[in-house]
Amino acid sequence: MKKRTFPLSKVYGLLETGPVVLMTTAHRGQTNVMTMSWKTMVDFEPPLVACVVSNRNHSFEMLRKSRECVLNIPTVEIARQAVACGNSSGRRLKNKIEALGLTAVPAKTVGAPLIAECYANLECKVVDTSLVKKYGLFFLEVRKAWVAPQKKWPATLHHCGRGQFIVAEKTIRLRSKAK
Amino acid sequence: MKKRTFPLSKVYGLLETGPVVLMTTAHRGQTNVMTMSWKTMVDFEPPLVACVVSNRNHSFEMLRKSRECVLNIPTVEIARQAVACGNSSGRRLKNKIEALGLTAVPAKTVGAPLIAECYANLECKVVDTSLVKKYGLFFLEVRKAWVAPQKKWPATLHHCGRGQFIVAEKTIRLRSKAK
């Protein structure tokens, strides 16, 4: 999938719909990937994101130590791989990205890889760890964004729990003063 | 819309898909309502939610002072009212809920009202304000949840920015170990 640099000022529009993301990390020669739904925008520009990573996840220590990650946004075409991601741990599966049949591509500003099959990739630095101990809450600043130009709206996945997802397909437009 | 008490252990499934919510507040005899997309689950049970409210919003002081709110989840049937909510301020429009043609119903555990036309209502107490000053981030504990039994999946709204929404209609199910 060919990707273009995406303006940082527009990143909020990719995340505030609530899509499942695949968070990739890299630390000491190992890479990992986990599925994540618990995240929110916190500020527009530079884009600031808060996300929850449980300390039971292998990615927790990788994120805490490397202080970097990529948020990759999958669409329904790779739904099976996105879910498989959450069904196995990087603790046992060393090359999880490749094992799932996904392709790791080097990022520009962070050590964590981009997942080529995802329609958008957000390179992030951890900028605030004050609530990591209490809630597993990390604040990420998006430093670089990539998006594949789409013919129609990307069919993102939105997790309802226990493997049930809604798929973003129909869109509507209403007059709004909102950003 | 007839509603039933909904188990607190299942509340995460209502929010982690990323729907637009209408946050109602009450303080010193005034009620208010605002649209909100920037929120995430933080813990399962008791359900803990983190949400961002800008100090430019009239709801900011109402939430900070009353330490209570209700997160009401609208569906596409009331999309126009949900957007109109974000297009006017409670600073000028004193009875905003009624002015929008929505119905305020008393909650059980908080002073803020439920919006009758929303398919789900979550009564919340503010439990952590440590990052309100820095990011406008409030932590809410859900104390009581109400859901209208649905025949099919509720068509929630997911904001992409500038009045464009995706509507949650199609669902898929995949084998997942996720909660």
mmCIF file of N, CA and C in Angstrom, chain B residues 34-122:
data_model
loop_
_atom_site.group_PDB
_atom_site.id
_atom_site.type_symbol
_atom_site.label_atom_id
_atom_site.label_comp_id
_atom_site.label_asym_id
_atom_site.label_seq_id
_atom_site.Cartn_x
_atom_site.Cartn_y
_atom_site.Cartn_z
ATOM 1 N N MET B 34 -23.211 18.602 26.328
ATOM 2 C CA MET B 34 -22.200 18.830 25.276
ATOM 3 C C MET B 34 -21.924 17.519 24.540
ATOM 4 N N THR B 35 -21.504 17.642 23.274
ATOM 5 C CA THR B 35 -21.091 16.447 22.534
ATOM 6 C C THR B 35 -19.636 16.154 22.867
ATOM 7 N N MET B 36 -19.296 14.888 22.869
ATOM 8 C CA MET B 36 -17.936 14.498 23.244
ATOM 9 C C MET B 36 -17.514 13.252 22.483
ATOM 10 N N SER B 37 -16.297 13.320 21.922
ATOM 11 C CA SER B 37 -15.741 12.120 21.284
ATOM 12 C C SER B 37 -14.460 11.664 21.989
ATOM 13 N N TRP B 38 -13.838 12.594 22.712
ATOM 14 C CA TRP B 38 -12.521 12.302 23.293
ATOM 15 C C TRP B 38 -12.644 11.663 24.662
ATOM 16 N N LYS B 39 -12.789 10.337 24.662
ATOM 17 C CA LYS B 39 -12.906 9.577 25.917
ATOM 18 C C LYS B 39 -12.455 8.159 25.642
ATOM 19 N N THR B 40 -11.974 7.522 26.707
ATOM 20 C CA THR B 40 -11.546 6.125 26.593
ATOM 21 C C THR B 40 -11.879 5.364 27.860
ATOM 22 N N MET B 41 -12.112 4.072 27.734
ATOM 23 C CA MET B 41 -12.165 3.210 28.914
ATOM 24 C C MET B 41 -10.767 3.170 29.520
ATOM 25 N N VAL B 42 -10.717 3.062 30.857
ATOM 26 C CA VAL B 42 -9.432 2.937 31.557
ATOM 27 C C VAL B 42 -9.408 1.654 32.384
ATOM 28 N N ASP B 43 -10.565 1.252 32.920
ATOM 29 C CA ASP B 43 -10.643 -0.013 33.656
ATOM 30 C C ASP B 43 -12.041 -0.609 33.494
ATOM 31 N N PHE B 44 -12.115 -1.944 33.669
ATOM 32 C CA PHE B 44 -13.359 -2.674 33.428
ATOM 33 C C PHE B 44 -14.392 -2.488 34.542
ATOM 34 N N GLU B 45 -14.017 -2.808 35.791
ATOM 35 C CA GLU B 45 -15.014 -2.819 36.850
ATOM 36 C C GLU B 45 -14.412 -2.490 38.212
ATOM 37 N N PRO B 46 -14.900 -1.441 38.869
ATOM 38 C CA PRO B 46 -15.941 -0.556 38.355
ATOM 39 C C PRO B 46 -15.468 0.147 37.091
ATOM 40 N N PRO B 47 -16.372 0.389 36.146
ATOM 41 C CA PRO B 47 -15.961 0.996 34.879
ATOM 42 C C PRO B 47 -15.376 2.389 35.111
ATOM 43 N N LEU B 48 -14.152 2.564 34.614
ATOM 44 C CA LEU B 48 -13.473 3.846 34.753
ATOM 45 C C LEU B 48 -13.239 4.407 33.352
ATOM 46 N N VAL B 49 -13.595 5.670 33.172
ATOM 47 C CA VAL B 49 -13.515 6.330 31.871
ATOM 48 C C VAL B 49 -12.673 7.597 32.026
ATOM 49 N N ALA B 50 -11.802 7.876 31.073
ATOM 50 C CA ALA B 50 -11.093 9.166 31.055
ATOM 51 C C ALA B 50 -11.685 9.971 29.908
ATOM 52 N N CYS B 51 -11.991 11.261 30.152
ATOM 53 C CA CYS B 51 -12.545 12.089 29.081
ATOM 54 C C CYS B 51 -11.935 13.482 29.117
ATOM 55 N N VAL B 52 -11.903 14.108 27.954
ATOM 56 C CA VAL B 52 -11.302 15.439 27.824
ATOM 57 C C VAL B 52 -12.409 16.473 27.639
ATOM 58 N N VAL B 53 -12.419 17.480 28.506
ATOM 59 C CA VAL B 53 -13.357 18.602 28.369
ATOM 60 C C VAL B 53 -12.537 19.883 28.388
ATOM 61 N N SER B 54 -12.615 20.643 27.319
ATOM 62 C CA SER B 54 -11.844 21.881 27.238
ATOM 63 C C SER B 54 -12.401 22.904 28.211
ATOM 64 N N ASN B 55 -11.508 23.720 28.772
ATOM 65 C CA ASN B 55 -11.990 24.764 29.690
ATOM 66 C C ASN B 55 -12.692 25.900 28.946
ATOM 67 N N ARG B 56 -12.746 25.821 27.614
ATOM 68 C CA ARG B 56 -13.553 26.775 26.845
ATOM 69 C C ARG B 56 -15.032 26.362 26.827
ATOM 70 N N ASN B 57 -15.306 25.111 27.175
ATOM 71 C CA ASN B 57 -16.702 24.643 27.210
ATOM 72 C C ASN B 57 -17.373 25.052 28.515
ATOM 73 N N HIS B 58 -18.647 25.429 28.412
ATOM 74 C CA HIS B 58 -19.418 25.782 29.599
ATOM 75 C C HIS B 58 -19.496 24.578 30.549
ATOM 76 N N SER B 59 -19.519 23.381 29.980
ATOM 77 C CA SER B 59 -19.613 22.160 30.802
ATOM 78 C C SER B 59 -18.388 21.949 31.688
ATOM 79 N N PHE B 60 -17.253 22.542 31.319
ATOM 80 C CA PHE B 60 -16.018 22.334 32.086
ATOM 81 C C PHE B 60 -16.211 22.683 33.565
ATOM 82 N N GLU B 61 -16.687 23.899 33.831
ATOM 83 C CA GLU B 61 -16.860 24.326 35.231
ATOM 84 C C GLU B 61 -17.992 23.553 35.908
ATOM 85 N N MET B 62 -19.015 23.230 35.131
ATOM 86 C CA MET B 62 -20.138 22.483 35.713
ATOM 87 C C MET B 62 -19.690 21.091 36.150
ATOM 88 N N LEU B 63 -18.846 20.472 35.352
ATOM 89 C CA LEU B 63 -18.320 19.145 35.687
ATOM 90 C C LEU B 63 -17.328 19.237 36.853
ATOM 91 N N ARG B 64 -16.478 20.241 36.795
ATOM 92 C CA ARG B 64 -15.446 20.395 37.826
ATOM 93 C C ARG B 64 -16.080 20.664 39.194
ATOM 94 N N LYS B 65 -17.136 21.481 39.192
ATOM 95 C CA LYS B 65 -17.753 21.853 40.466
ATOM 96 C C LYS B 65 -18.730 20.806 41.003
ATOM 97 N N SER B 66 -19.519 20.216 40.105
ATOM 98 C CA SER B 66 -20.518 19.240 40.586
ATOM 99 C C SER B 66 -19.898 17.863 40.794
ATOM 100 N N ARG B 67 -18.807 17.595 40.099
ATOM 101 C CA ARG B 67 -18.114 16.294 40.149
ATOM 102 C C ARG B 67 -19.028 15.122 39.754
ATOM 103 N N GLU B 68 -19.968 15.409 38.874
ATOM 104 C CA GLU B 68 -20.897 14.384 38.408
ATOM 105 C C GLU B 68 -21.286 14.654 36.956
ATOM 106 N N CYS B 69 -21.667 13.606 36.248
ATOM 107 C CA CYS B 69 -22.220 13.801 34.908
ATOM 108 C C CYS B 69 -22.915 12.515 34.468
ATOM 109 N N VAL B 70 -23.593 12.594 33.324
ATOM 110 C CA VAL B 70 -24.125 11.392 32.676
ATOM 111 C C VAL B 70 -23.579 11.362 31.252
ATOM 112 N N LEU B 71 -23.082 10.199 30.828
ATOM 113 C CA LEU B 71 -22.695 10.009 29.429
ATOM 114 C C LEU B 71 -23.864 9.303 28.742
ATOM 115 N N ASN B 72 -24.491 10.015 27.798
ATOM 116 C CA ASN B 72 -25.650 9.505 27.074
ATOM 117 C C ASN B 72 -25.201 9.144 25.664
ATOM 118 N N ILE B 73 -25.557 7.961 25.199
ATOM 119 C CA ILE B 73 -25.095 7.524 23.872
ATOM 120 C C ILE B 73 -26.233 7.604 22.857
ATOM 121 N N PRO B 74 -26.118 8.552 21.897
ATOM 122 C CA PRO B 74 -27.178 8.699 20.889
ATOM 123 C C PRO B 74 -26.970 7.741 19.720
ATOM 124 N N THR B 75 -28.023 7.547 18.957
ATOM 125 C CA THR B 75 -27.943 6.783 17.709
ATOM 126 C C THR B 75 -28.322 7.704 16.547
ATOM 127 N N VAL B 76 -28.216 7.163 15.349
ATOM 128 C CA VAL B 76 -28.379 7.979 14.150
ATOM 129 C C VAL B 76 -29.750 8.668 14.075
ATOM 130 N N GLU B 77 -30.767 8.095 14.734
ATOM 131 C CA GLU B 77 -32.106 8.699 14.710
ATOM 132 C C GLU B 77 -32.101 10.121 15.273
ATOM 133 N N ILE B 78 -31.190 10.419 16.206
ATOM 134 C CA ILE B 78 -31.132 11.778 16.767
ATOM 135 C C ILE B 78 -29.797 12.463 16.428
ATOM 136 N N ALA B 79 -29.255 12.120 15.258
ATOM 137 C CA ALA B 79 -27.960 12.678 14.837
ATOM 138 C C ALA B 79 -28.019 14.207 14.764
ATOM 139 N N ARG B 80 -29.126 14.741 14.238
ATOM 140 C CA ARG B 80 -29.230 16.194 14.103
ATOM 141 C C ARG B 80 -29.152 16.903 15.450
ATOM 142 N N GLN B 81 -29.864 16.379 16.429
ATOM 143 C CA GLN B 81 -29.827 16.975 17.763
ATOM 144 C C GLN B 81 -28.440 16.835 18.398
ATOM 145 N N ALA B 82 -27.812 15.683 18.171
ATOM 146 C CA ALA B 82 -26.484 15.452 18.745
ATOM 147 C C ALA B 82 -25.488 16.482 18.212
ATOM 148 N N VAL B 83 -25.584 16.785 16.921
ATOM 149 C CA VAL B 83 -24.671 17.761 16.321
ATOM 150 C C VAL B 83 -25.047 19.174 16.756
ATOM 151 N N ALA B 84 -26.339 19.471 16.826
ATOM 152 C CA ALA B 84 -26.805 20.789 17.246
ATOM 153 C C ALA B 84 -26.280 21.110 18.650
ATOM 154 N N CYS B 85 -26.173 20.086 19.439
ATOM 155 C CA CYS B 85 -25.616 20.163 20.790
ATOM 156 C C CYS B 85 -24.226 20.807 20.818
ATOM 157 N N GLY B 86 -23.418 20.438 19.848
ATOM 158 C CA GLY B 86 -22.061 20.963 19.760
ATOM 159 C C GLY B 86 -21.996 22.308 19.063
ATOM 160 N N ASN B 87 -23.107 22.725 18.452
ATOM 161 C CA ASN B 87 -23.127 23.992 17.713
ATOM 162 C C ASN B 87 -23.617 25.181 18.542
ATOM 163 N N SER B 88 -24.010 24.910 19.808
ATOM 164 C CA SER B 88 -24.478 26.001 20.676
ATOM 165 C C SER B 88 -23.880 25.825 22.060
ATOM 166 N N SER B 89 -23.770 26.932 22.815
ATOM 167 C CA SER B 89 -23.179 26.856 24.148
ATOM 168 C C SER B 89 -24.232 27.035 25.234
ATOM 169 N N GLY B 90 -24.100 26.247 26.307
ATOM 170 C CA GLY B 90 -24.981 26.361 27.463
ATOM 171 C C GLY B 90 -24.800 27.686 28.180
ATOM 172 N N ARG B 91 -23.773 28.422 27.797
ATOM 173 C CA ARG B 91 -23.542 29.738 28.406
ATOM 174 C C ARG B 91 -24.666 30.684 27.990
ATOM 175 N N ARG B 92 -25.066 30.578 26.689
ATOM 176 C CA ARG B 92 -26.145 31.440 26.181
ATOM 177 C C ARG B 92 -27.512 30.752 26.214
ATOM 178 N N LEU B 93 -27.501 29.450 25.929
ATOM 179 C CA LEU B 93 -28.760 28.707 25.820
ATOM 180 C C LEU B 93 -28.997 27.993 27.155
ATOM 181 N N LYS B 94 -29.902 28.552 27.989
ATOM 182 C CA LYS B 94 -29.996 28.062 29.366
ATOM 183 C C LYS B 94 -30.615 26.661 29.494
ATOM 184 N N ASN B 95 -31.657 26.387 28.734
ATOM 185 C CA ASN B 95 -32.249 25.036 28.795
ATOM 186 C C ASN B 95 -31.946 24.287 27.507
ATOM 187 N N LYS B 96 -30.652 24.029 27.320
ATOM 188 C CA LYS B 96 -30.196 23.492 26.044
ATOM 189 C C LYS B 96 -30.829 22.139 25.717
ATOM 190 N N ILE B 97 -30.963 21.255 26.687
ATOM 191 C CA ILE B 97 -31.518 19.911 26.437
ATOM 192 C C ILE B 97 -32.915 20.044 25.827
ATOM 193 N N GLU B 98 -33.788 20.823 26.489
ATOM 194 C CA GLU B 98 -35.168 21.002 26.002
ATOM 195 C C GLU B 98 -35.174 21.803 24.702
ATOM 196 N N ALA B 99 -34.300 22.821 24.613
ATOM 197 C CA ALA B 99 -34.250 23.649 23.404
ATOM 198 C C ALA B 99 -33.927 22.810 22.162
ATOM 199 N N LEU B 100 -33.193 21.718 22.370
ATOM 200 C CA LEU B 100 -32.841 20.841 21.248
ATOM 201 C C LEU B 100 -33.937 19.808 20.974
ATOM 202 N N GLY B 101 -34.999 19.862 21.767
ATOM 203 C CA GLY B 101 -36.085 18.892 21.567
ATOM 204 C C GLY B 101 -35.798 17.554 22.210
ATOM 205 N N LEU B 102 -34.880 17.544 23.170
ATOM 206 C CA LEU B 102 -34.568 16.299 23.879
ATOM 207 C C LEU B 102 -35.233 16.336 25.261
ATOM 208 N N THR B 103 -35.350 15.171 25.901
ATOM 209 C CA THR B 103 -36.072 15.070 27.164
ATOM 210 C C THR B 103 -35.131 14.710 28.311
ATOM 211 N N ALA B 104 -35.063 15.577 29.324
ATOM 212 C CA ALA B 104 -34.241 15.311 30.508
ATOM 213 C C ALA B 104 -35.053 14.492 31.506
ATOM 214 N N VAL B 105 -34.467 13.406 31.989
ATOM 215 C CA VAL B 105 -35.125 12.512 32.950
ATOM 216 C C VAL B 105 -34.202 12.406 34.171
ATOM 217 N N PRO B 106 -34.736 12.421 35.386
ATOM 218 C CA PRO B 106 -33.854 12.350 36.561
ATOM 219 C C PRO B 106 -33.034 11.056 36.601
ATOM 220 N N ALA B 107 -31.787 11.183 37.017
ATOM 221 C CA ALA B 107 -30.926 10.013 37.197
ATOM 222 C C ALA B 107 -31.132 9.464 38.609
ATOM 223 N N LYS B 108 -30.508 8.328 38.890
ATOM 224 C CA LYS B 108 -30.684 7.673 40.195
ATOM 225 C C LYS B 108 -29.593 8.092 41.193
ATOM 226 N N THR B 109 -28.362 8.205 40.698
ATOM 227 C CA THR B 109 -27.238 8.400 41.629
ATOM 228 C C THR B 109 -26.529 9.737 41.469
ATOM 229 N N VAL B 110 -26.906 10.526 40.477
ATOM 230 C CA VAL B 110 -26.256 11.827 40.246
ATOM 231 C C VAL B 110 -27.316 12.896 39.949
ATOM 232 N N GLY B 111 -26.902 14.155 40.078
ATOM 233 C CA GLY B 111 -27.827 15.260 39.819
ATOM 234 C C GLY B 111 -28.035 15.541 38.338
ATOM 235 N N ALA B 112 -27.055 15.194 37.510
ATOM 236 C CA ALA B 112 -27.170 15.413 36.058
ATOM 237 C C ALA B 112 -28.270 14.519 35.494
ATOM 238 N N PRO B 113 -29.006 15.013 34.491
ATOM 239 C CA PRO B 113 -30.117 14.225 33.957
ATOM 240 C C PRO B 113 -29.709 13.213 32.887
ATOM 241 N N LEU B 114 -30.559 12.203 32.736
ATOM 242 C CA LEU B 114 -30.443 11.261 31.611
ATOM 243 C C LEU B 114 -31.160 11.888 30.419
ATOM 244 N N ILE B 115 -30.689 11.653 29.221
ATOM 245 C CA ILE B 115 -31.430 12.054 28.020
ATOM 246 C C ILE B 115 -32.242 10.847 27.554
ATOM 247 N N ALA B 116 -33.565 11.006 27.604
ATOM 248 C CA ALA B 116 -34.473 9.879 27.333
ATOM 249 C C ALA B 116 -34.265 9.289 25.946
ATOM 250 N N GLU B 117 -33.976 10.136 24.944
ATOM 251 C CA GLU B 117 -33.889 9.680 23.545
ATOM 252 C C GLU B 117 -32.594 8.927 23.229
ATOM 253 N N CYS B 118 -31.629 8.917 24.163
ATOM 254 C CA CYS B 118 -30.382 8.176 23.918
ATOM 255 C C CYS B 118 -30.575 6.711 24.306
ATOM 256 N N TYR B 119 -29.955 5.783 23.577
ATOM 257 C CA TYR B 119 -30.230 4.368 23.840
ATOM 258 C C TYR B 119 -29.531 3.856 25.097
ATOM 259 N N ALA B 120 -28.472 4.568 25.544
ATOM 260 C CA ALA B 120 -27.785 4.175 26.779
ATOM 261 C C ALA B 120 -27.417 5.413 27.582
ATOM 262 N N ASN B 121 -27.414 5.261 28.911
ATOM 263 C CA ASN B 121 -27.080 6.366 29.811
ATOM 264 C C ASN B 121 -26.196 5.838 30.931
ATOM 265 N N LEU B 122 -25.087 6.525 31.163
ATOM 266 C CA LEU B 122 -24.135 6.085 32.186
ATOM 267 C C LEU B 122 -23.978 7.180 33.236
#
